[in-house]
PDB file of C-alpha atoms in Angstrom:
ATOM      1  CA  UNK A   1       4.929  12.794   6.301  1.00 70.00           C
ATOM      2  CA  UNK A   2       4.150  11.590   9.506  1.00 78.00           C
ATOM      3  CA  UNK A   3       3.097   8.370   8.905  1.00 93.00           C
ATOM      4  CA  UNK A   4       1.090   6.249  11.326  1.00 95.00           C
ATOM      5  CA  UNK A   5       0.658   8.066  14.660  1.00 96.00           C
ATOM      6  CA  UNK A   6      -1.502   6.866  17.669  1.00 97.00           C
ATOM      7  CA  UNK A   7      -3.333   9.440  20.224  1.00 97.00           C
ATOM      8  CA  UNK A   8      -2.383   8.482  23.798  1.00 96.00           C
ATOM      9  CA  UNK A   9       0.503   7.158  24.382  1.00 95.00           C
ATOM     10  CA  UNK A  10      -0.325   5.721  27.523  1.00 95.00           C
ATOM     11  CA  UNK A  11      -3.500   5.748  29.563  1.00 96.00           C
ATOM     12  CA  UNK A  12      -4.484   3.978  33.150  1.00 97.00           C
ATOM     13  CA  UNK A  13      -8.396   3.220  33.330  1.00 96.00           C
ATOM     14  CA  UNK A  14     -10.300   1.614  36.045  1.00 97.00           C
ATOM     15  CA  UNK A  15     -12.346  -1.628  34.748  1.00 97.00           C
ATOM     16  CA  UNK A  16     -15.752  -0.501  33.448  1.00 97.00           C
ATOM     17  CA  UNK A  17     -14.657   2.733  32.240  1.00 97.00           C
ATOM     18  CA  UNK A  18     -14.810   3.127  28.651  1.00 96.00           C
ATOM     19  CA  UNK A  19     -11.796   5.076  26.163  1.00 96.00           C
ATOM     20  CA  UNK A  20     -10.969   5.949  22.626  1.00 97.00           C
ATOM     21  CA  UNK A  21      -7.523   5.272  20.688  1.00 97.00           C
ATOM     22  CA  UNK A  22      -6.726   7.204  17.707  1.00 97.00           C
ATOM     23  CA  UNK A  23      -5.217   6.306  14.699  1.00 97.00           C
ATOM     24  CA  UNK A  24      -4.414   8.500  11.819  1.00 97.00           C
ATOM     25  CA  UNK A  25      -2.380   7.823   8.844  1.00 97.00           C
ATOM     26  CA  UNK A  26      -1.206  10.686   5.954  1.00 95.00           C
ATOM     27  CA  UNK A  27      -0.234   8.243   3.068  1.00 95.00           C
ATOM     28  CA  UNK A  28      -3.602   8.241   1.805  1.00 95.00           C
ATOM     29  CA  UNK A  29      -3.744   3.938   2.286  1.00 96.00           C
ATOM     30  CA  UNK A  30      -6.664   2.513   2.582  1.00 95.00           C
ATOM     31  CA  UNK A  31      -6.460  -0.521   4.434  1.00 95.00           C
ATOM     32  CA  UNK A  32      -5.817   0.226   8.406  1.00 96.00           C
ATOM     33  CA  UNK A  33      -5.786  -2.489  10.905  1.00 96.00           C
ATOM     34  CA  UNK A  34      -5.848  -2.507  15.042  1.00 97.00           C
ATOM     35  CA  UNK A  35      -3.451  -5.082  17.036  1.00 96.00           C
ATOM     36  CA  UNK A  36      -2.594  -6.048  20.718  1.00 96.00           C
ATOM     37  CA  UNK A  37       0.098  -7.251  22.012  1.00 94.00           C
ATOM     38  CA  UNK A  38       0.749  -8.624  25.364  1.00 92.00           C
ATOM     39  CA  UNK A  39       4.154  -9.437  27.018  1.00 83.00           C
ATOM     40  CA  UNK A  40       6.191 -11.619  25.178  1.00 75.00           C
ATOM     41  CA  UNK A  41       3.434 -12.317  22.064  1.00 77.00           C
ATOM     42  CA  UNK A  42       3.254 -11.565  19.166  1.00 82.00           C
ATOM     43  CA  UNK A  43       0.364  -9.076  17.504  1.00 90.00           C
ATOM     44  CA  UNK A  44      -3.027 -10.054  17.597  1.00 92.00           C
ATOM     45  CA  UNK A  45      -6.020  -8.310  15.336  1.00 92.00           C
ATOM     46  CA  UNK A  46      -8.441  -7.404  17.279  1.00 95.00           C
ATOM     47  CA  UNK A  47     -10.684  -5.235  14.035  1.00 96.00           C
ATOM     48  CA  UNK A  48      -9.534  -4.045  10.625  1.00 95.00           C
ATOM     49  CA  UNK A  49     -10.829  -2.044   8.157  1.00 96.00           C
ATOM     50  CA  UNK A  50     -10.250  -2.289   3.931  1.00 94.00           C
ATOM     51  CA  UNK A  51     -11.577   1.233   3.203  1.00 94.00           C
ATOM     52  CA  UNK A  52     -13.462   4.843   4.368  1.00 95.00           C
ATOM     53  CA  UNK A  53     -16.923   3.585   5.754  1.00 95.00           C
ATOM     54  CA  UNK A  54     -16.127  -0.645   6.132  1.00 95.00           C
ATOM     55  CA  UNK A  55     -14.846  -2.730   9.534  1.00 96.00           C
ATOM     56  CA  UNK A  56     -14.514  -6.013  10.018  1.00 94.00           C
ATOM     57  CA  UNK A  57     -13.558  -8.214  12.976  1.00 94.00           C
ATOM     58  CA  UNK A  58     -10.102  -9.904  13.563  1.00 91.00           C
ATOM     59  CA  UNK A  59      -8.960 -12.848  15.747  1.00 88.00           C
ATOM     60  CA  UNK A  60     -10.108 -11.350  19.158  1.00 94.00           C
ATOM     61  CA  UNK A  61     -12.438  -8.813  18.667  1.00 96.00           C
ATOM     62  CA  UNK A  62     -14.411  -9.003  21.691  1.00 96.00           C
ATOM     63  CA  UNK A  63     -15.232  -6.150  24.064  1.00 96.00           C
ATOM     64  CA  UNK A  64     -13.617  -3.773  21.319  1.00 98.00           C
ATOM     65  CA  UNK A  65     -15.483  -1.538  18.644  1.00 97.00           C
ATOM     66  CA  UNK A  66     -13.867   0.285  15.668  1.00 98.00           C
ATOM     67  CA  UNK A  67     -15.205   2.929  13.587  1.00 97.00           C
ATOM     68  CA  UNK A  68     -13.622   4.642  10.016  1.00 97.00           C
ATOM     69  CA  UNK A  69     -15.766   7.497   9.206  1.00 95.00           C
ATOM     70  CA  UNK A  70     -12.561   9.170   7.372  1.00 96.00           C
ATOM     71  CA  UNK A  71      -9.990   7.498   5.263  1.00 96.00           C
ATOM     72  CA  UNK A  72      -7.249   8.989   7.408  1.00 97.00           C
ATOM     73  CA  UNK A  73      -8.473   8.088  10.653  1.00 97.00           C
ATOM     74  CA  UNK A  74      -9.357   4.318  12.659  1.00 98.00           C
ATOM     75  CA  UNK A  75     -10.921   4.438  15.635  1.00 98.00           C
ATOM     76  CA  UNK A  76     -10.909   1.704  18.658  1.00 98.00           C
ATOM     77  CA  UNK A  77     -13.113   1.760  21.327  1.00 98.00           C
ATOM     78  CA  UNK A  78     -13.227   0.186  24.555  1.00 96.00           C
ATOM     79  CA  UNK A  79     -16.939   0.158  25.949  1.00 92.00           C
ATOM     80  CA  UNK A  80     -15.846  -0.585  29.368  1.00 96.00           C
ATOM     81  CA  UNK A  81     -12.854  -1.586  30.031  1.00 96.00           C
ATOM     82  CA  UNK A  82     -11.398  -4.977  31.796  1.00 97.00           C
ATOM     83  CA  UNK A  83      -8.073  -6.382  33.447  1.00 97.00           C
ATOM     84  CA  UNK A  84      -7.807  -8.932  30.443  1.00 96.00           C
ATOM     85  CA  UNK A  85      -7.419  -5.893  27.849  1.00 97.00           C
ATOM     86  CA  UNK A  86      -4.321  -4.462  29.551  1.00 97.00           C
ATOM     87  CA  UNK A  87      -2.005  -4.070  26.781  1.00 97.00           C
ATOM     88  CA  UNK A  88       0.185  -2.367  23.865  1.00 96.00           C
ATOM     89  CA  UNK A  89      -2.077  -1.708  21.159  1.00 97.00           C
ATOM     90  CA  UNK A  90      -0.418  -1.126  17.845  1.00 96.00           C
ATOM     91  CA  UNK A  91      -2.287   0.526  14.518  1.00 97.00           C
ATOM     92  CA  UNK A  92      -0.914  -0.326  11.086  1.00 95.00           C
ATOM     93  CA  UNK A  93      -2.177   1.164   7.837  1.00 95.00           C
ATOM     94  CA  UNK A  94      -0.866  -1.173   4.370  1.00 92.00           C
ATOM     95  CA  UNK A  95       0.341   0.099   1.183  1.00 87.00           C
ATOM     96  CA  UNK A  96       0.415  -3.131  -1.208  1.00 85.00           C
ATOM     97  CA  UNK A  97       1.709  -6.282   1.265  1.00 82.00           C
ATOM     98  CA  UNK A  98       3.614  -3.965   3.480  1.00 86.00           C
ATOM     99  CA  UNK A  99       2.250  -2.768   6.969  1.00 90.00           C
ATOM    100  CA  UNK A 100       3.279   0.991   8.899  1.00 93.00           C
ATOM    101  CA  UNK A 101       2.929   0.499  12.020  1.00 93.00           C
ATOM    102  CA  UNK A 102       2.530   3.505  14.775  1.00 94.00           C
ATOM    103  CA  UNK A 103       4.351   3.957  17.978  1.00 93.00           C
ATOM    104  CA  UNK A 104       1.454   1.686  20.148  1.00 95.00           C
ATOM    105  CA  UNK A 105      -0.546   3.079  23.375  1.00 96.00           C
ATOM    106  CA  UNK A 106       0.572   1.442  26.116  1.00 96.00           C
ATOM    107  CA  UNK A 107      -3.539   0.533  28.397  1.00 97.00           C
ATOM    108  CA  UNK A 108      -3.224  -0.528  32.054  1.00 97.00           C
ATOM    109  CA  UNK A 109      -6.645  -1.231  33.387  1.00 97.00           C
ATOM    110  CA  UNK A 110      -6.779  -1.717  36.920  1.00 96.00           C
TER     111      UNK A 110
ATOM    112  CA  UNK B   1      -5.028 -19.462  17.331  1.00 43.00           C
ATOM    113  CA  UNK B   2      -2.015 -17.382  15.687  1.00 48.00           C
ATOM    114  CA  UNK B   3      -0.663 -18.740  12.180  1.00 60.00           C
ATOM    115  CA  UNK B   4       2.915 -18.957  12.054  1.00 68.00           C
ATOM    116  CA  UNK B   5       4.610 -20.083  15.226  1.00 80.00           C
ATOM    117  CA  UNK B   6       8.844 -18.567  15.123  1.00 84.00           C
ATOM    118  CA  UNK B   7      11.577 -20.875  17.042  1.00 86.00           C
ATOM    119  CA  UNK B   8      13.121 -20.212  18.864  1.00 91.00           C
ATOM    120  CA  UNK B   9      11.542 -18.120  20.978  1.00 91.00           C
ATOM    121  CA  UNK B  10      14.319 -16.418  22.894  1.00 94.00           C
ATOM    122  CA  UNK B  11      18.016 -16.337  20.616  1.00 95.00           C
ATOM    123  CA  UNK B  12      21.607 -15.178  21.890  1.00 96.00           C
ATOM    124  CA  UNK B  13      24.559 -15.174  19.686  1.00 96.00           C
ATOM    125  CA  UNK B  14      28.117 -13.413  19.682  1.00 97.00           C
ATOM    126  CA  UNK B  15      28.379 -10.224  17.827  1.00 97.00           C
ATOM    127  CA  UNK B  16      29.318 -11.389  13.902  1.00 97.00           C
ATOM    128  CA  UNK B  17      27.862 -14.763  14.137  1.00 97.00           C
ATOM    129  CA  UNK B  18      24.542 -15.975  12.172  1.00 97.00           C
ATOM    130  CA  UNK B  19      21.456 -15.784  12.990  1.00 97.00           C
ATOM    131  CA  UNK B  20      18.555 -18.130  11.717  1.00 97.00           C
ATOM    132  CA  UNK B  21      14.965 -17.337  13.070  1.00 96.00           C
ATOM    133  CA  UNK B  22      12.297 -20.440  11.644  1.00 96.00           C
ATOM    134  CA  UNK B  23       8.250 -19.759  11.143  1.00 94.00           C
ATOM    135  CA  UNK B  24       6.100 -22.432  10.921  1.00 94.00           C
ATOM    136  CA  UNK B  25       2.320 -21.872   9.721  1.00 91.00           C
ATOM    137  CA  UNK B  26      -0.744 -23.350   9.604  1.00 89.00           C
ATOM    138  CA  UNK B  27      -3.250 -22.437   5.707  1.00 86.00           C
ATOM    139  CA  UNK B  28      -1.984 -21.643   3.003  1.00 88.00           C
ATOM    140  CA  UNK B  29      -0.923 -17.905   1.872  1.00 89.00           C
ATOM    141  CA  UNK B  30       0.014 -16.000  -0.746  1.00 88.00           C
ATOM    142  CA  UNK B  31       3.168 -14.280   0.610  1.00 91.00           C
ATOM    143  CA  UNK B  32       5.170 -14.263   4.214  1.00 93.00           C
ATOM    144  CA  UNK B  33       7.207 -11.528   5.588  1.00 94.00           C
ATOM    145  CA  UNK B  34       9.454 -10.418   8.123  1.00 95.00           C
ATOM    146  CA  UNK B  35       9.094  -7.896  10.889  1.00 95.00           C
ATOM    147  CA  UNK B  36      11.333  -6.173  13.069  1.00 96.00           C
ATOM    148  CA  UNK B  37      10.658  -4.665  16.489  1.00 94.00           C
ATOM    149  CA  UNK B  38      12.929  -2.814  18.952  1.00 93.00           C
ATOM    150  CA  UNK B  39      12.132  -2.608  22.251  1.00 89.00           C
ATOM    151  CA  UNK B  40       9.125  -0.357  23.395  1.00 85.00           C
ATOM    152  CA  UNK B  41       8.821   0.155  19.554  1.00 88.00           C
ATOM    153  CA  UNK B  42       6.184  -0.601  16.203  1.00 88.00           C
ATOM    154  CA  UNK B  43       7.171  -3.286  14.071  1.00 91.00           C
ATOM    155  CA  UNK B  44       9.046  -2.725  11.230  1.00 93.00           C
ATOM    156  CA  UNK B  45       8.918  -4.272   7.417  1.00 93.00           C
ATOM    157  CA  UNK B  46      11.722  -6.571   6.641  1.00 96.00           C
ATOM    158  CA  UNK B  47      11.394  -8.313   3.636  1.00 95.00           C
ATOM    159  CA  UNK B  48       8.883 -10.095   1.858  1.00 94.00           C
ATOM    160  CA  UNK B  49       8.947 -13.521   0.130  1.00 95.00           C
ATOM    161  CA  UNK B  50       5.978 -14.697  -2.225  1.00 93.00           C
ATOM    162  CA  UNK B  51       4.441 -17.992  -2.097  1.00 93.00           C
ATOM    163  CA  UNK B  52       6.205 -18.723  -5.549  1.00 94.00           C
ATOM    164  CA  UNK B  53       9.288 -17.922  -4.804  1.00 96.00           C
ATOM    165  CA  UNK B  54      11.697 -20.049  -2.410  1.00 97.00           C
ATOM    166  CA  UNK B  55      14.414 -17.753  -1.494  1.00 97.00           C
ATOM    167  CA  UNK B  56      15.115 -14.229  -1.420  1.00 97.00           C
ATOM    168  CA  UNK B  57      18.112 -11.320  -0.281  1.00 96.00           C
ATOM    169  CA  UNK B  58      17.911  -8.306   1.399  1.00 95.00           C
ATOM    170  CA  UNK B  59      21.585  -6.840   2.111  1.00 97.00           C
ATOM    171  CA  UNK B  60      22.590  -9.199   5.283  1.00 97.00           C
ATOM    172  CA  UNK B  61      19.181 -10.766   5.414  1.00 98.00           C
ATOM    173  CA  UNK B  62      18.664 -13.991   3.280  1.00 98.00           C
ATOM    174  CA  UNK B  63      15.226 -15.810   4.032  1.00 98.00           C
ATOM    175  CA  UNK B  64      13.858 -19.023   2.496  1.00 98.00           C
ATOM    176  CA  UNK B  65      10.245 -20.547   1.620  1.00 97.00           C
ATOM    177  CA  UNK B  66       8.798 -24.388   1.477  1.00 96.00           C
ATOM    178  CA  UNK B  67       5.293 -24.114   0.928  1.00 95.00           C
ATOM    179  CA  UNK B  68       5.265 -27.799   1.189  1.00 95.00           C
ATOM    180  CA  UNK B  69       6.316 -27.932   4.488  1.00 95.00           C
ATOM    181  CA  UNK B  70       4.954 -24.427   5.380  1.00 94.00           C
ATOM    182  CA  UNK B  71       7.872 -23.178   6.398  1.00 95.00           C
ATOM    183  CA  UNK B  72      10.087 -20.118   6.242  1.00 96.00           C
ATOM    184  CA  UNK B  73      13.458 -18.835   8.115  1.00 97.00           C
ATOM    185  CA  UNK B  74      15.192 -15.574   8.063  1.00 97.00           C
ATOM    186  CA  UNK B  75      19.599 -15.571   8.609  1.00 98.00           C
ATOM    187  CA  UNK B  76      20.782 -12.441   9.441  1.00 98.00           C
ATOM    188  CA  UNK B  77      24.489 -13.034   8.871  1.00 97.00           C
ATOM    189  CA  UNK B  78      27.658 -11.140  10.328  1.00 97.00           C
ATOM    190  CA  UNK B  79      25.426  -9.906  12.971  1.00 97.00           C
ATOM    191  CA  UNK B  80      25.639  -6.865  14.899  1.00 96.00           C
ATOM    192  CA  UNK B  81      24.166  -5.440  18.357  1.00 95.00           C
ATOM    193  CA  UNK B  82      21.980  -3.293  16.290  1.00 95.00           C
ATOM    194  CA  UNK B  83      20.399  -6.350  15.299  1.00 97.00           C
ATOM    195  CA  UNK B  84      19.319  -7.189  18.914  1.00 97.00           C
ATOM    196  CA  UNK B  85      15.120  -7.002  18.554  1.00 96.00           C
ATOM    197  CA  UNK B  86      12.249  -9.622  18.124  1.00 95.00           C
ATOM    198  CA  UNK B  87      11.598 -10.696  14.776  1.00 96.00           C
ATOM    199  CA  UNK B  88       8.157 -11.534  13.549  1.00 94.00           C
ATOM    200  CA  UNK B  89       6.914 -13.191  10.859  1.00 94.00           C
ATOM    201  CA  UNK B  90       3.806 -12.571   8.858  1.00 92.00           C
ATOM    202  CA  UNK B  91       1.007 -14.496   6.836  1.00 90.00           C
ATOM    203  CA  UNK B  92      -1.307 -13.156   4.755  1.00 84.00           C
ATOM    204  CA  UNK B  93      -3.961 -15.888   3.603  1.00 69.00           C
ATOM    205  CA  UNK B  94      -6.603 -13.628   2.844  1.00 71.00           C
ATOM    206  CA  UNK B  95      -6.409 -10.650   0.790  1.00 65.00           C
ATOM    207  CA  UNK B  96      -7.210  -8.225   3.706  1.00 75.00           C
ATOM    208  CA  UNK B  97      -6.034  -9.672   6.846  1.00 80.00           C
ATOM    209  CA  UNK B  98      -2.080 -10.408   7.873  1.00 84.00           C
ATOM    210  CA  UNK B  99      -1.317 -12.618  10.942  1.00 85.00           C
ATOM    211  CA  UNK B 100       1.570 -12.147  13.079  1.00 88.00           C
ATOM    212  CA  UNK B 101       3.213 -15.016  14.721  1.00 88.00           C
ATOM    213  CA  UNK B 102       4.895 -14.899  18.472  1.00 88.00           C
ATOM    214  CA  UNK B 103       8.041 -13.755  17.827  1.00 92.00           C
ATOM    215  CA  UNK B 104      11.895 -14.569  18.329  1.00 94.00           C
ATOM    216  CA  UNK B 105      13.727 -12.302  20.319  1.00 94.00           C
ATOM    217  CA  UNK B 106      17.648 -11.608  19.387  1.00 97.00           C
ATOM    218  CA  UNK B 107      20.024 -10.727  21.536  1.00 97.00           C
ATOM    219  CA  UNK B 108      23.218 -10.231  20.083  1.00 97.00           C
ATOM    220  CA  UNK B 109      26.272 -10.148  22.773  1.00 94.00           C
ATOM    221  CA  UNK B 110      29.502  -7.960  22.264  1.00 90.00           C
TER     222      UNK B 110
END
């Protein structure tokens, strides 16, 4: 299994332009969740999701979107990107009380 | 705001020494756990305590619950440099959502 894995790694946008992260998960769980975290903090959710087809916003979900049109895969989208959302972005899926988290996407937004 | 709040923030100890990490949180939950991150890296599932239960082992890692003072703090004993990452800890109040605190970072010196 693969686990959680997160599609860029790292990306460099200019402010206004808009992006996509992946997330996909292969252990079939079906809560998935989206976090930031900026230097020296700890995670924030920004959007989560409890199954296929359902989102819901987190503590600072402003100027982000999220979509889960498959089980395996949660989306985050930045409409147009700002300084302020510089950041490492983490996904987690949850099986029971324990969170998987993937490797993060490092954003720069100049 | 974030829910539970770790002190210290910033922790350096001698190879084979303890280490004790304290959370402090704000509502009431139904279980608080642990997380582990090395540098540039996801977080990491520790150990999980439920909101019944006031202490609880996990090979070197011992950690302790008062709900009445909504508190909790992890002791890594007999530590080692592998040990050196930030530790997080974790609330989940609602059934879907888990809240990550700032964070104590380790640093464990040969």
């Amino acid at each position: 299994n693969a686990g959680v894995t997160q599609t860029p790694k790292f990306r460099v946008l200019k402010t206004g332009q808009s992006m996509t992260l992946l997330c996909a998960q292969d252990m079939n769980h079906e809560y998935m969740y989206w976090y930031r975290q900026d230097p020296g903090m700890g995670l924030r959710l920004i959007h989560y999701s409890v199954g296929e087809g359902t989102t819901a916003k987190g503590e600072v979900p402003d100027g982000y979107n999220v979509s889960r049109l498959k089980k395996q895969n949660f989306l985050l989208g930045l409409e147009s990107a700002a300084p302020s959302q510089t950041s490492v972005y983490f996904c987690a899926s949850r099986s029971g009380n324990e969170q998987f988290f993937g490797p993060g996407t490092r954003l720069t937004v100049l | 705001s974030q829910q539970g709040e770790e002190d210290p923030q910033a922790l350096s100890i001698q190879e084979g020494e303890n280490a004790t990490m304290n959370c402090s949180y704000k509502t009431s939950i139904n279980n608080l756990q642990w997380y582990r991150q090395n540098s540039g890296r996801g977080l990491v599932h520790l150990i999980l305590i439920r909101s019944n239960e006031r202490e609880k082992h996990s090979g070197r890692l011992r950690v302790t619950l008062d709900t009445s003072k909504k508190s909790s703090s992890l002791l890594i004993t007999a530590s080692r440099a592998a040990d050196t990452a930030s530790y997080f800890c974790a609330t989940d109040s609602s059934a879907s959502k888990i809240i990550f605190g700032s964070g104590t970072r380790l640093s464990i010196r040969p």
